[in-house]
Coordinates of N, CA and C in Angstrom, one line a residue:
M1 N 0.8 -1.2 0.0 CA 0.0 0.0 0.0 C 0.9 1.2 0.0
R2 N 0.5 2.2 -0.9 CA 1.3 3.4 -1.0 C 1.0 4.4 0.2
R3 N 2.0 4.8 0.9 CA 1.8 5.8 2.0 C 1.8 7.2 1.5
R4 N 1.0 8.1 2.1 CA 1.0 9.5 1.8 C 2.3 10.1 2.3
P5 N 2.9 11.0 1.6 CA 4.1 11.6 2.1 C 3.8 12.3 3.4
K6 N 4.8 12.3 4.3 CA 4.7 12.9 5.6 C 4.3 14.4 5.5
I7 N 4.9 15.1 4.6 CA 4.7 16.5 4.5 C 3.2 16.8 4.1
A8 N 2.7 15.9 3.3 CA 1.3 16.1 2.9 C 0.3 15.9 4.1
V9 N 0.7 14.9 4.9 CA -0.1 14.6 6.1 C 0.0 15.8 7.1
L10 N 1.2 16.3 7.3 CA 1.3 17.5 8.2 C 0.6 18.7 7.6
A11 N 0.6 18.9 6.3 CA -0.1 20.0 5.7 C -1.6 19.9 5.9
A12 N -2.1 18.7 5.7 CA -3.5 18.4 6.0 C -3.9 18.7 7.4
M13 N -3.0 18.2 8.3 CA -3.3 18.5 9.8 C -3.3 20.0 10.1
G14 N -2.3 20.7 9.4 CA -2.2 22.1 9.6 C -3.5 22.9 9.1
L15 N -4.0 22.5 8.0 CA -5.1 23.1 7.4 C -6.4 22.8 8.3
A16 N -6.4 21.6 8.8 CA -7.6 21.2 9.7 C -7.5 22.1 11.0
A17 N -6.3 22.3 11.5 CA -6.2 23.0 12.7 C -6.6 24.5 12.5
V18 N -6.1 25.0 11.3 CA -6.5 26.4 11.0 C -8.0 26.6 10.8
A19 N -8.6 25.6 10.2 CA -10.0 25.6 10.0 C -10.8 25.6 11.3
L20 N -10.3 24.7 12.2 CA -10.9 24.6 13.5 C -10.8 25.9 14.3
V21 N -9.6 26.5 14.3 CA -9.4 27.8 15.0 C -10.3 28.8 14.4
A22 N -10.3 28.9 13.1 CA -11.1 29.9 12.4 C -12.6 29.7 12.8
Y23 N -13.1 28.5 12.9 CA -14.4 28.2 13.3 C -14.7 28.7 14.7
G24 N -13.7 28.4 15.6 CA -13.8 28.8 17.0 C -13.9 30.3 17.1
V25 N -13.0 31.0 16.4 CA -12.9 32.5 16.4 C -14.3 33.1 15.9
R26 N -14.7 32.5 14.8 CA -16.0 33.0 14.3 C -17.2 32.8 15.2
S27 N -17.2 31.6 15.9 CA -18.2 31.3 16.9 C -18.2 32.3 18.0
I28 N -17.0 32.7 18.4 CA -16.8 33.6 19.6 C -17.2 35.0 19.2
L29 N -16.5 35.5 18.1 CA -16.7 36.9 17.7 C -18.0 37.2 17.0
F30 N -18.6 36.2 16.4 CA -19.9 36.5 15.7 C -21.0 35.7 16.3
D31 N -21.0 35.5 17.6 CA -22.2 34.9 18.2 C -23.3 35.8 18.2
D32 N -24.5 35.4 17.8 CA -25.7 36.2 17.8 C -26.8 35.6 18.5
E33 N -27.5 36.4 19.3 CA -28.6 35.9 20.1 C -29.8 36.8 20.0
S34 N -31.0 36.2 20.2 CA -32.3 37.0 20.2 C -33.1 36.5 21.4
E35 N -33.7 37.4 22.2 CA -34.4 37.0 23.4 C -35.8 37.6 23.3
P36 N -36.9 36.8 23.2 CA -38.2 37.3 23.2 C -38.6 38.1 24.5
V37 N -39.5 39.0 24.4 CA -39.9 39.8 25.5 C -41.4 39.5 25.8
S38 N -41.7 39.0 27.0 CA -43.1 38.7 27.3 C -43.9 39.9 27.5
A39 N -45.3 39.7 27.5 CA -46.2 40.9 27.7 C -46.0 41.4 29.1
G40 N -45.7 40.6 30.1 CA -45.5 41.0 31.5 C -44.2 41.9 31.6
E41 N -43.2 41.5 30.9 CA -41.9 42.2 30.9 C -42.1 43.6 30.1
A42 N -42.9 43.5 29.0 CA -43.1 44.8 28.3 C -43.9 45.8 29.1
A43 N -44.8 45.3 29.9 CA -45.7 46.2 30.6 C -45.1 46.6 32.0
G44 N -44.0 45.9 32.3 CA -43.4 46.1 33.7 C -43.0 47.5 34.0
G45 N -42.5 48.3 33.0 CA -42.1 49.6 33.3 C -43.1 50.7 32.8
L46 N -44.3 50.2 32.5 CA -45.4 51.1 32.0 C -46.1 51.8 33.2
E47 N -46.1 53.1 33.1 CA -46.8 53.9 34.1 C -48.2 54.2 33.7
L48 N -49.2 53.7 34.5 CA -50.6 53.9 34.1 C -51.2 54.8 35.1
A49 N -51.8 55.9 34.7 CA -52.4 56.9 35.6 C -53.9 56.6 35.7
G50 N -54.3 56.5 36.9 CA -55.7 56.3 37.2 C -56.6 57.4 36.7
G51 N -57.7 57.1 36.0 CA -58.6 58.1 35.5 C -58.0 58.9 34.4
E52 N -57.1 58.4 33.6 CA -56.4 59.1 32.6 C -57.4 59.6 31.5
A53 N -57.1 60.7 30.9 CA -58.0 61.3 29.9 C -58.1 60.3 28.7
R54 N -59.3 60.2 28.1 CA -59.5 59.3 27.0 C -59.5 60.1 25.7
R55 N -59.1 61.4 25.8 CA -59.0 62.3 24.6 C -57.7 63.1 24.8
V56 N -57.0 63.3 23.6 CA -55.8 64.1 23.6 C -56.0 65.1 22.4
N57 N -55.9 66.4 22.6 CA -56.1 67.4 21.6 C -57.5 67.2 20.9
G58 N -58.5 66.8 21.7 CA -59.8 66.6 21.2 C -60.1 65.3 20.5
A59 N -59.0 64.4 20.3 CA -59.2 63.2 19.6 C -59.3 62.0 20.6
P60 N -60.1 61.0 20.3 CA -60.2 59.8 21.2 C -58.9 59.1 21.1
V61 N -58.4 58.5 22.2 CA -57.1 57.7 22.2 C -57.4 56.4 23.0
P62 N -56.6 55.4 22.7 CA -56.9 54.1 23.3 C -56.4 54.1 24.8
P63 N -57.0 53.3 25.6 CA -56.5 53.2 27.0 C -55.1 52.7 27.1
S64 N -54.3 53.2 28.0 CA -52.9 52.8 28.2 C -52.9 51.3 28.6
G65 N -51.8 50.7 28.3 CA -51.7 49.3 28.7 C -50.8 48.5 27.7
A66 N -50.7 47.2 27.9 CA -50.0 46.4 27.0 C -50.9 45.5 26.2
Y67 N -50.9 45.7 24.8 CA -51.8 44.9 23.9 C -51.0 43.8 23.3
E68 N -51.6 42.6 23.2 CA -51.0 41.5 22.7 C -51.4 41.2 21.2
Y69 N -50.4 40.8 20.4 CA -50.6 40.6 19.0 C -50.1 39.2 18.5
A70 N -50.9 38.5 17.8 CA -50.4 37.3 17.1 C -49.4 37.7 16.1
T71 N -48.3 37.1 16.0 CA -47.2 37.6 15.2 C -46.6 36.6 14.3
E72 N -46.3 37.0 13.1 CA -45.5 36.1 12.2 C -44.4 37.0 11.6
G73 N -43.2 36.5 11.4 CA -42.2 37.3 10.8 C -40.8 37.2 11.3
E74 N -39.9 37.9 10.8 CA -38.5 37.9 11.2 C -37.7 39.1 10.6
E75 N -36.5 39.3 11.1 CA -35.6 40.2 10.5 C -34.3 39.5 10.3
R76 N -33.5 40.0 9.3 CA -32.3 39.2 8.8 C -31.2 40.2 8.4
L77 N -30.0 39.9 8.8 CA -28.9 40.7 8.3 C -28.0 39.7 7.5
E78 N -27.7 40.1 6.3 CA -26.8 39.3 5.4 C -25.5 40.1 5.1
A79 N -24.4 39.6 5.5 CA -23.1 40.3 5.3 C -22.0 39.2 5.3
F80 N -20.8 39.5 5.8 CA -19.7 38.5 5.9 C -20.2 37.3 6.7
V81 N -21.0 37.6 7.8 CA -21.7 36.5 8.5 C -23.2 37.0 8.5
S82 N -24.1 36.1 8.6 CA -25.5 36.4 8.5 C -26.2 35.9 9.7
A83 N -27.3 36.5 10.0 CA -28.1 36.1 11.2 C -29.6 36.4 10.9
T84 N -30.5 35.6 11.5 CA -31.9 35.8 11.4 C -32.5 35.8 12.8
H85 N -33.4 36.7 13.0 CA -34.1 36.8 14.3 C -35.6 36.5 14.0
A86 N -36.1 35.3 14.4 CA -37.5 35.0 14.2 C -38.3 35.6 15.3
Y87 N -39.4 36.3 15.0 CA -40.2 36.9 16.1 C -41.1 35.8 16.7
P88 N -41.3 36.0 18.0 CA -42.2 35.0 18.7 C -43.6 35.1 18.2
E89 N -44.4 34.1 18.5 CA -45.8 34.0 18.0 C -46.7 35.0 18.7
L90 N -46.3 35.6 19.8 CA -47.1 36.6 20.5 C -46.1 37.7 20.9
T91 N -46.4 38.9 20.4 CA -45.6 40.1 20.8 C -46.5 41.2 21.4
T92 N -45.9 42.3 21.9 CA -46.7 43.3 22.6 C -46.4 44.7 22.1
I93 N -47.5 45.5 22.0 CA -47.4 46.9 21.8 C -47.9 47.6 23.1
T94 N -47.1 48.4 23.7 CA -47.5 49.2 24.9 C -48.0 50.5 24.4
V95 N -49.0 51.0 25.1 CA -49.6 52.3 24.8 C -49.6 53.1 26.1
S96 N -49.0 54.3 26.0 CA -48.9 55.2 27.2 C -49.0 56.7 26.7
R97 N -49.3 57.5 27.7 CA -49.4 59.0 27.4 C -47.9 59.5 27.5
G98 N -47.6 60.4 26.7 CA -46.3 61.0 26.7 C -45.9 61.5 25.3
G99 N -44.7 62.1 25.3 CA -44.2 62.7 24.0 C -45.2 63.7 23.4
C100 N -45.5 63.5 22.2 CA -46.5 64.4 21.5 C -47.9 64.2 21.9
G101 N -48.1 63.1 22.7 CA -49.5 62.8 23.1 C -49.6 61.3 23.5
V102 N -49.3 60.4 22.5 CA -49.4 59.0 22.8 C -48.1 58.3 22.3
L103 N -47.6 57.5 23.1 CA -46.4 56.7 22.7 C -46.8 55.2 22.6
M104 N -46.4 54.6 21.4 CA -46.7 53.2 21.2 C -45.4 52.5 20.9
R105 N -45.1 51.5 21.7 CA -43.8 50.8 21.5 C -44.1 49.3 21.3
W106 N -43.5 48.8 20.2 CA -43.5 47.4 19.8 C -42.2 46.7 20.3
I107 N -42.3 45.7 21.1 CA -41.2 45.0 21.7 C -41.2 43.5 21.5
P108 N -40.8 43.1 20.3 CA -40.8 41.6 20.0 C -39.6 40.9 20.7
L109 N -38.5 41.6 20.7 CA -37.2 41.0 21.2 C -36.4 42.0 22.0
E110 N -35.6 41.6 22.9 CA -34.6 42.5 23.5 C -33.8 43.2 22.5
Q111 N -33.5 42.6 21.4 CA -32.7 43.1 20.3 C -33.4 43.9 19.2
R112 N -34.7 44.0 19.4 CA -35.5 44.6 18.3 C -36.7 45.3 18.9
Q113 N -36.8 46.7 18.8 CA -37.9 47.5 19.3 C -38.1 48.7 18.4
S114 N -39.4 49.1 18.4 CA -39.8 50.3 17.7 C -40.7 51.1 18.6
E115 N -40.5 52.5 18.6 CA -41.5 53.3 19.4 C -41.9 54.5 18.5
W116 N -43.2 54.7 18.4 CA -43.8 55.8 17.6 C -44.3 56.9 18.6
D117 N -43.8 58.1 18.4 CA -44.3 59.2 19.1 C -45.4 59.9 18.3
L118 N -46.7 59.7 18.7 CA -47.8 60.1 17.9 C -48.5 61.3 18.5
C119 N -49.0 62.1 17.6 CA -49.7 63.4 17.9 C -51.1 63.3 17.5
P120 N -52.0 62.9 18.4 CA -53.5 62.8 18.1 C -54.1 64.1 17.7
G121 N -55.0 64.1 16.8 CA -55.7 65.3 16.4 C -57.1 64.9 15.8
R122 N -58.0 65.8 15.7 CA -59.3 65.5 15.2 C -59.3 65.3 13.7
E123 N -58.4 66.0 12.9 CA -58.3 65.8 11.5 C -57.3 64.8 11.1
R124 N -56.3 64.5 11.9 CA -55.3 63.5 11.5 C -54.4 63.2 12.7
W125 N -53.8 62.1 12.7 CA -52.8 61.7 13.7 C -51.4 62.0 13.1
G126 N -50.6 62.8 13.8 CA -49.3 63.1 13.3 C -48.3 62.1 13.9
L127 N -47.1 62.1 13.3 CA -46.0 61.3 13.8 C -44.8 62.2 14.0
A128 N -44.4 62.4 15.3 CA -43.3 63.3 15.6 C -41.9 62.7 15.4
S129 N -41.8 61.4 15.8 CA -40.5 60.7 15.6 C -40.7 59.2 15.7
L130 N -39.7 58.5 15.2 CA -39.7 57.0 15.3 C -38.3 56.6 15.9
F131 N -38.4 55.9 17.0 CA -37.2 55.3 17.7 C -37.1 53.9 17.3
E132 N -35.8 53.5 17.0 CA -35.6 52.1 16.5 C -34.4 51.5 17.3
I133 N -34.5 50.2 17.6 CA -33.4 49.4 18.1 C -33.2 48.2 17.3
H134 N -32.0 47.9 16.8 CA -31.6 46.7 16.1 C -30.3 46.2 16.7
E135 N -30.2 45.0 17.0 CA -28.9 44.4 17.6 C -28.6 43.1 16.9
F136 N -27.4 43.0 16.3 CA -26.9 41.8 15.7 C -25.5 41.6 16.2
F137 N -25.1 40.4 16.6 CA -23.8 40.0 17.0 C -23.3 40.9 18.2
G138 N -24.2 41.3 19.1 CA -23.9 42.1 20.2 C -23.7 43.6 19.9
Q139 N -23.8 44.0 18.7 CA -23.7 45.4 18.3 C -25.1 46.1 18.3
R140 N -25.3 46.9 19.2 CA -26.6 47.5 19.4 C -26.7 48.9 18.6
D141 N -27.7 49.0 17.8 CA -27.9 50.2 17.0 C -29.2 50.9 17.4
E142 N -29.1 52.1 18.1 CA -30.2 52.8 18.5 C -30.3 54.2 17.7
R143 N -31.4 54.5 17.2 CA -31.5 55.7 16.5 C -32.9 56.3 16.6
T144 N -33.0 57.6 16.5 CA -34.3 58.3 16.5 C -34.5 59.1 15.3
Y145 N -35.4 58.8 14.4 CA -35.7 59.5 13.2 C -36.7 60.6 13.6
E146 N -36.3 61.9 13.4 CA -37.2 63.0 13.7 C -38.0 63.4 12.4
C147 N -39.3 63.5 12.5 CA -40.1 63.7 11.3 C -40.6 65.1 11.1
V148 N -40.7 65.6 9.9 CA -41.2 66.9 9.5 C -42.6 66.7 8.9
D149 N -43.6 67.3 9.5 CA -45.0 67.1 9.1 C -45.4 65.6 8.9
G150 N -44.9 64.8 9.9 CA -45.2 63.4 9.9 C -46.7 63.1 10.0
V151 N -47.1 62.0 9.3 CA -48.5 61.6 9.4 C -48.6 60.1 9.7
A152 N -49.3 59.7 10.7 CA -49.6 58.3 11.0 C -50.8 57.9 10.1
F153 N -51.9 58.7 10.2 CA -53.1 58.4 9.4 C -54.0 59.6 9.4
Q154 N -54.9 59.7 8.5 CA -55.9 60.7 8.4 C -57.1 60.0 7.7
P155 N -58.3 60.6 7.9 CA -59.5 60.0 7.4 C -59.6 59.6 5.9
A156 N -58.9 60.5 5.1 CA -59.0 60.2 3.6 C -57.8 60.9 2.9
G157 N -57.6 60.6 1.7 CA -56.6 61.3 0.8 C -55.2 60.7 0.9
R158 N -54.3 61.5 0.5 CA -52.9 61.1 0.4 C -52.0 62.1 1.2
W159 N -50.8 61.7 1.5 CA -49.9 62.6 2.2 C -48.4 62.1 2.0
S160 N -47.5 63.0 2.3 CA -46.1 62.7 2.2 C -45.3 63.5 3.3
Y161 N -44.2 62.9 3.7 CA -43.4 63.6 4.7 C -42.0 62.9 4.8
R162 N -41.1 63.5 5.5 CA -39.7 63.0 5.6 C -39.3 62.9 7.1
C163 N -38.5 61.9 7.4 CA -37.9 61.7 8.7 C -36.4 61.5 8.5
G164 N -35.6 62.1 9.4 CA -34.2 62.0 9.3 C -33.4 61.6 10.5
F165 N -32.3 60.9 10.3 CA -31.4 60.6 11.4 C -30.0 60.7 10.8
E166 N -29.2 61.7 11.4 CA -27.8 61.9 10.9 C -27.8 62.0 9.4
S167 N -27.1 61.2 8.7 CA -27.0 61.4 7.2 C -28.0 60.5 6.5
R168 N -29.0 60.1 7.1 CA -30.1 59.2 6.5 C -31.4 60.0 6.4
T169 N -32.1 59.9 5.3 CA -33.4 60.5 5.1 C -34.4 59.4 4.6
D170 N -35.5 59.4 5.3 CA -36.5 58.4 4.9 C -37.8 59.2 4.4
A171 N -38.1 59.1 3.1 CA -39.2 59.8 2.5 C -40.4 58.8 2.4
F172 N -41.6 59.3 3.0 CA -42.8 58.5 3.1 C -43.9 59.0 2.2
E173 N -44.7 58.1 1.6 CA -45.9 58.4 0.9 C -47.0 57.5 1.5
G174 N -48.1 58.2 1.8 CA -49.2 57.4 2.4 C -50.5 57.7 1.8
R175 N -51.5 56.8 1.9 CA -52.8 57.0 1.4 C -53.8 56.1 2.1
V176 N -55.0 56.5 2.1 CA -56.1 55.7 2.7 C -56.7 54.8 1.7
L177 N -56.8 53.5 2.0 CA -57.3 52.5 1.1 C -58.8 52.3 1.3
G178 N -59.3 52.7 2.5 CA -60.7 52.6 2.8 C -61.0 52.2 4.2
T179 N -62.2 51.9 4.5 CA -62.6 51.4 5.8 C -63.0 49.9 5.7
E180 N -62.6 49.1 6.7 CA -62.8 47.7 6.7 C -63.1 47.2 8.1
T181 N -63.9 46.1 8.2 CA -64.2 45.5 9.5 C -63.2 44.3 9.7
V182 N -62.6 44.3 10.9 CA -61.6 43.3 11.3 C -62.1 42.6 12.5
M183 N -62.1 41.3 12.6 CA -62.5 40.5 13.7 C -61.4 40.5 14.8
V184 N -61.7 40.8 16.0 CA -60.7 40.8 17.1 C -61.4 40.1 18.3
G185 N -60.9 38.9 18.6 CA -61.5 38.1 19.7 C -63.0 37.9 19.6
G186 N -63.5 37.7 18.4 CA -64.9 37.4 18.2 C -65.7 38.7 18.0
R187 N -65.1 39.8 18.1 CA -65.8 41.1 18.0 C -65.4 41.8 16.7
R188 N -66.4 42.5 16.1 CA -66.2 43.2 14.8 C -65.7 44.6 15.2
V189 N -64.6 45.0 14.5 CA -64.0 46.3 14.8 C -63.9 47.1 13.5
R190 N -64.4 48.3 13.4 CA -64.4 49.1 12.2 C -63.0 49.8 12.2
T191 N -62.3 49.6 11.1 CA -60.9 50.2 11.0 C -60.7 51.0 9.8
L192 N -59.7 51.9 9.8 CA -59.2 52.6 8.7 C -58.0 51.9 8.1
H193 N -58.1 51.5 6.8 CA -57.0 50.8 6.2 C -56.0 51.8 5.5
V194 N -54.8 51.8 5.9 CA -53.8 52.8 5.4 C -52.6 52.0 4.8
L195 N -52.1 52.5 3.7 CA -50.9 52.0 3.0 C -49.9 53.1 3.0
E196 N -48.6 52.7 3.4 CA -47.5 53.7 3.5 C -46.3 53.0 2.9
T197 N -45.6 53.7 2.0 CA -44.4 53.3 1.4 C -43.3 54.2 1.8
D198 N -42.0 53.8 1.8 CA -40.9 54.7 2.1 C -39.7 54.4 1.3
S199 N -38.9 55.4 1.1 CA -37.6 55.3 0.4 C -36.5 55.9 1.2
L200 N -35.5 55.0 1.6 CA -34.4 55.5 2.4 C -33.2 55.8 1.6
S201 N -32.6 57.0 1.9 CA -31.4 57.4 1.1 C -30.4 58.0 2.0
G202 N -29.2 58.2 1.5 CA -28.1 58.7 2.3 C -27.1 57.6 2.6
E203 N -26.6 57.5 3.8 CA -25.7 56.5 4.2 C -26.2 55.0 4.0
E204 N -27.5 54.9 4.1 CA -28.2 53.7 3.8 C -29.2 53.9 2.7
E205 N -29.5 52.8 1.9 CA -30.5 52.9 0.9 C -31.4 51.7 0.9
G206 N -32.7 52.0 0.6 CA -33.6 50.9 0.6 C -35.1 51.4 0.5
S207 N -36.0 50.5 0.6 CA -37.4 50.8 0.5 C -38.2 49.8 1.3
G208 N -39.5 50.2 1.5 CA -40.4 49.3 2.3 C -41.8 49.7 2.2
S209 N -42.7 48.9 2.7 CA -44.1 49.2 2.7 C -44.7 48.7 4.0
V210 N -45.8 49.5 4.5 CA -46.5 49.1 5.7 C -48.0 49.3 5.5
E211 N -48.8 48.3 5.7 CA -50.2 48.4 5.6 C -50.7 48.3 7.1
T212 N -51.5 49.2 7.5 CA -52.0 49.2 8.9 C -53.5 49.5 8.9
W213 N -54.1 48.7 9.8 CA -55.6 48.9 10.1 C -55.7 49.5 11.5
Y214 N -56.2 50.8 11.5 CA -56.3 51.5 12.8 C -57.8 51.6 13.2
R215 N -58.0 51.4 14.5 CA -59.3 51.7 15.1 C -59.4 53.2 15.2
R216 N -60.6 53.7 15.3 CA -60.9 55.2 15.2 C -60.1 55.9 16.3
D217 N -59.7 55.3 17.4 CA -59.0 56.0 18.5 C -57.5 55.8 18.3
G218 N -57.0 55.3 17.1 CA -55.6 55.1 16.9 C -55.0 53.8 17.3
L219 N -55.8 52.9 17.9 CA -55.2 51.6 18.3 C -54.9 50.8 17.0
L220 N -53.7 50.2 17.0 CA -53.3 49.4 15.9 C -54.0 48.0 16.0
V221 N -54.8 47.7 14.9 CA -55.5 46.4 15.0 C -54.8 45.3 14.1
R222 N -54.2 45.7 13.0 CA -53.5 44.8 12.2 C -52.4 45.6 11.5
R223 N -51.2 44.9 11.2 CA -50.2 45.5 10.4 C -49.4 44.5 9.7
V224 N -49.1 44.8 8.4 CA -48.2 44.0 7.5 C -47.1 44.8 7.0
A225 N -45.9 44.5 7.3 CA -44.7 45.3 6.9 C -43.6 44.5 6.3
T226 N -43.0 45.2 5.3 CA -41.8 44.6 4.7 C -40.8 45.7 4.4
T227 N -39.5 45.4 4.5 CA -38.4 46.4 4.2 C -37.2 45.7 3.8
R228 N -36.4 46.3 3.0 CA -35.1 45.8 2.6 C -34.1 47.0 2.3
D229 N -33.0 47.0 3.0 CA -32.1 48.1 3.0 C -30.6 47.6 2.8
R230 N -29.8 48.4 2.1 CA -28.4 48.2 2.0 C -27.8 49.1 3.1
T231 N -27.0 48.5 4.0 CA -26.5 49.2 5.2 C -25.0 49.0 5.4
P232 N -24.3 50.0 5.9 CA -22.9 49.8 6.2 C -22.7 48.8 7.4
V233 N -21.7 47.9 7.2 CA -21.3 47.0 8.3 C -19.8 47.0 8.3
P234 N -19.2 46.5 9.4 CA -17.7 46.5 9.5 C -17.1 45.7 8.3
G235 N -16.3 46.4 7.6 CA -15.6 45.7 6.5 C -16.4 45.8 5.2
G236 N -17.5 46.5 5.1 CA -18.2 46.5 3.8 C -19.7 46.9 4.0
T237 N -20.5 46.3 3.2 CA -21.9 46.6 3.1 C -22.7 45.3 3.3
G238 N -23.8 45.4 4.0 CA -24.7 44.3 4.2 C -26.1 44.6 3.8
T239 N -27.0 43.6 3.8 CA -28.4 43.8 3.5 C -29.2 43.4 4.7
Y240 N -30.1 44.4 5.1 CA -31.0 44.2 6.2 C -32.4 44.0 5.6
S241 N -33.1 43.0 6.0 CA -34.5 42.8 5.6 C -35.4 42.4 6.8
E242 N -36.7 42.8 6.6 CA -37.6 42.5 7.7 C -39.0 42.3 7.1
R243 N -39.7 41.4 7.6 CA -41.1 41.2 7.3 C -41.9 40.7 8.5
Y244 N -43.1 41.2 8.7 CA -43.9 40.7 9.8 C -45.3 41.1 9.6
E245 N -46.2 40.4 10.3 CA -47.6 40.6 10.4 C -48.0 40.6 11.8
L246 N -48.8 41.6 12.3 CA -49.4 41.7 13.6 C -50.9 41.7 13.5
R247 N -51.5 40.9 14.4 CA -53.0 40.9 14.5 C -53.4 41.0 16.0
L248 N -54.1 42.0 16.3 CA -54.6 42.2 17.7 C -55.3 41.0 18.2
V249 N -55.0 40.5 19.4 CA -55.6 39.4 20.0 C -56.9 39.7 20.8
S250 N -56.8 40.8 21.6 CA -57.9 41.2 22.4 C -58.0 42.8 22.5
L251 N -59.2 43.3 22.6 CA -59.4 44.7 22.7 C -59.1 45.2 24.1
R252 N -58.9 44.3 25.0 CA -58.6 44.7 26.4 C -57.1 44.6 26.7
P253 N -56.5 45.7 27.1 CA -55.1 45.7 27.4 C -54.8 45.0 28.7
L254 N -53.6 44.5 28.8 CA -53.1 44.0 30.0 C -52.6 45.1 30.9
R255 N -52.9 45.1 32.2 CA -52.6 46.2 33.1 C -51.4 45.8 34.0

């Protein structure tokens, strides 16, 4: 039987060792985790005022509390290394008084959160700012997009506005698709169906769309969202994508 040359065996062993070390370094340096947030945890820091006003600036607003949503979706970062965060089957949006009038925060994961600073009004609901958290491989990205003439929804027609953060600008176009009845916990809820698209430019580039069904007091009843962006990452450029659907489980918030 012909034996392999000793130098070839040593070379093979060396390559195997290098591959093993590289795998170990990659596992350590690029370890990624995602931790779901329960409704109880989300509502833990929520301050609820007894007898709070049910109107802000003359517009009806939803009761404060933590609302649960049946959830499908995920976010993904594709770069030198890639990671996917699958969202849990049940996530929470907390509603509280503050900011421009009403704060709504979606908290699916410790590593993924959004907060909308909403300005209720009789003619339309404005959007003052959008706060975002994304975390991959232990690198936490927090940013607040400040909006000029932002619009969450209005009874009819079309609108446009811009939100900015540092060198990034997000241009939005929105329109009302109509009124629809959505079933929530066996109850019929009249909603305003809104479609919004956006185009991100500057240091990041991308686009997305969000369809939302709002109750007349601004409560989010259903939402379907998709986005895809090219974003800077260490050593180059990566692709961030997200898709999710939220459906309100109950009209009664958790206290």
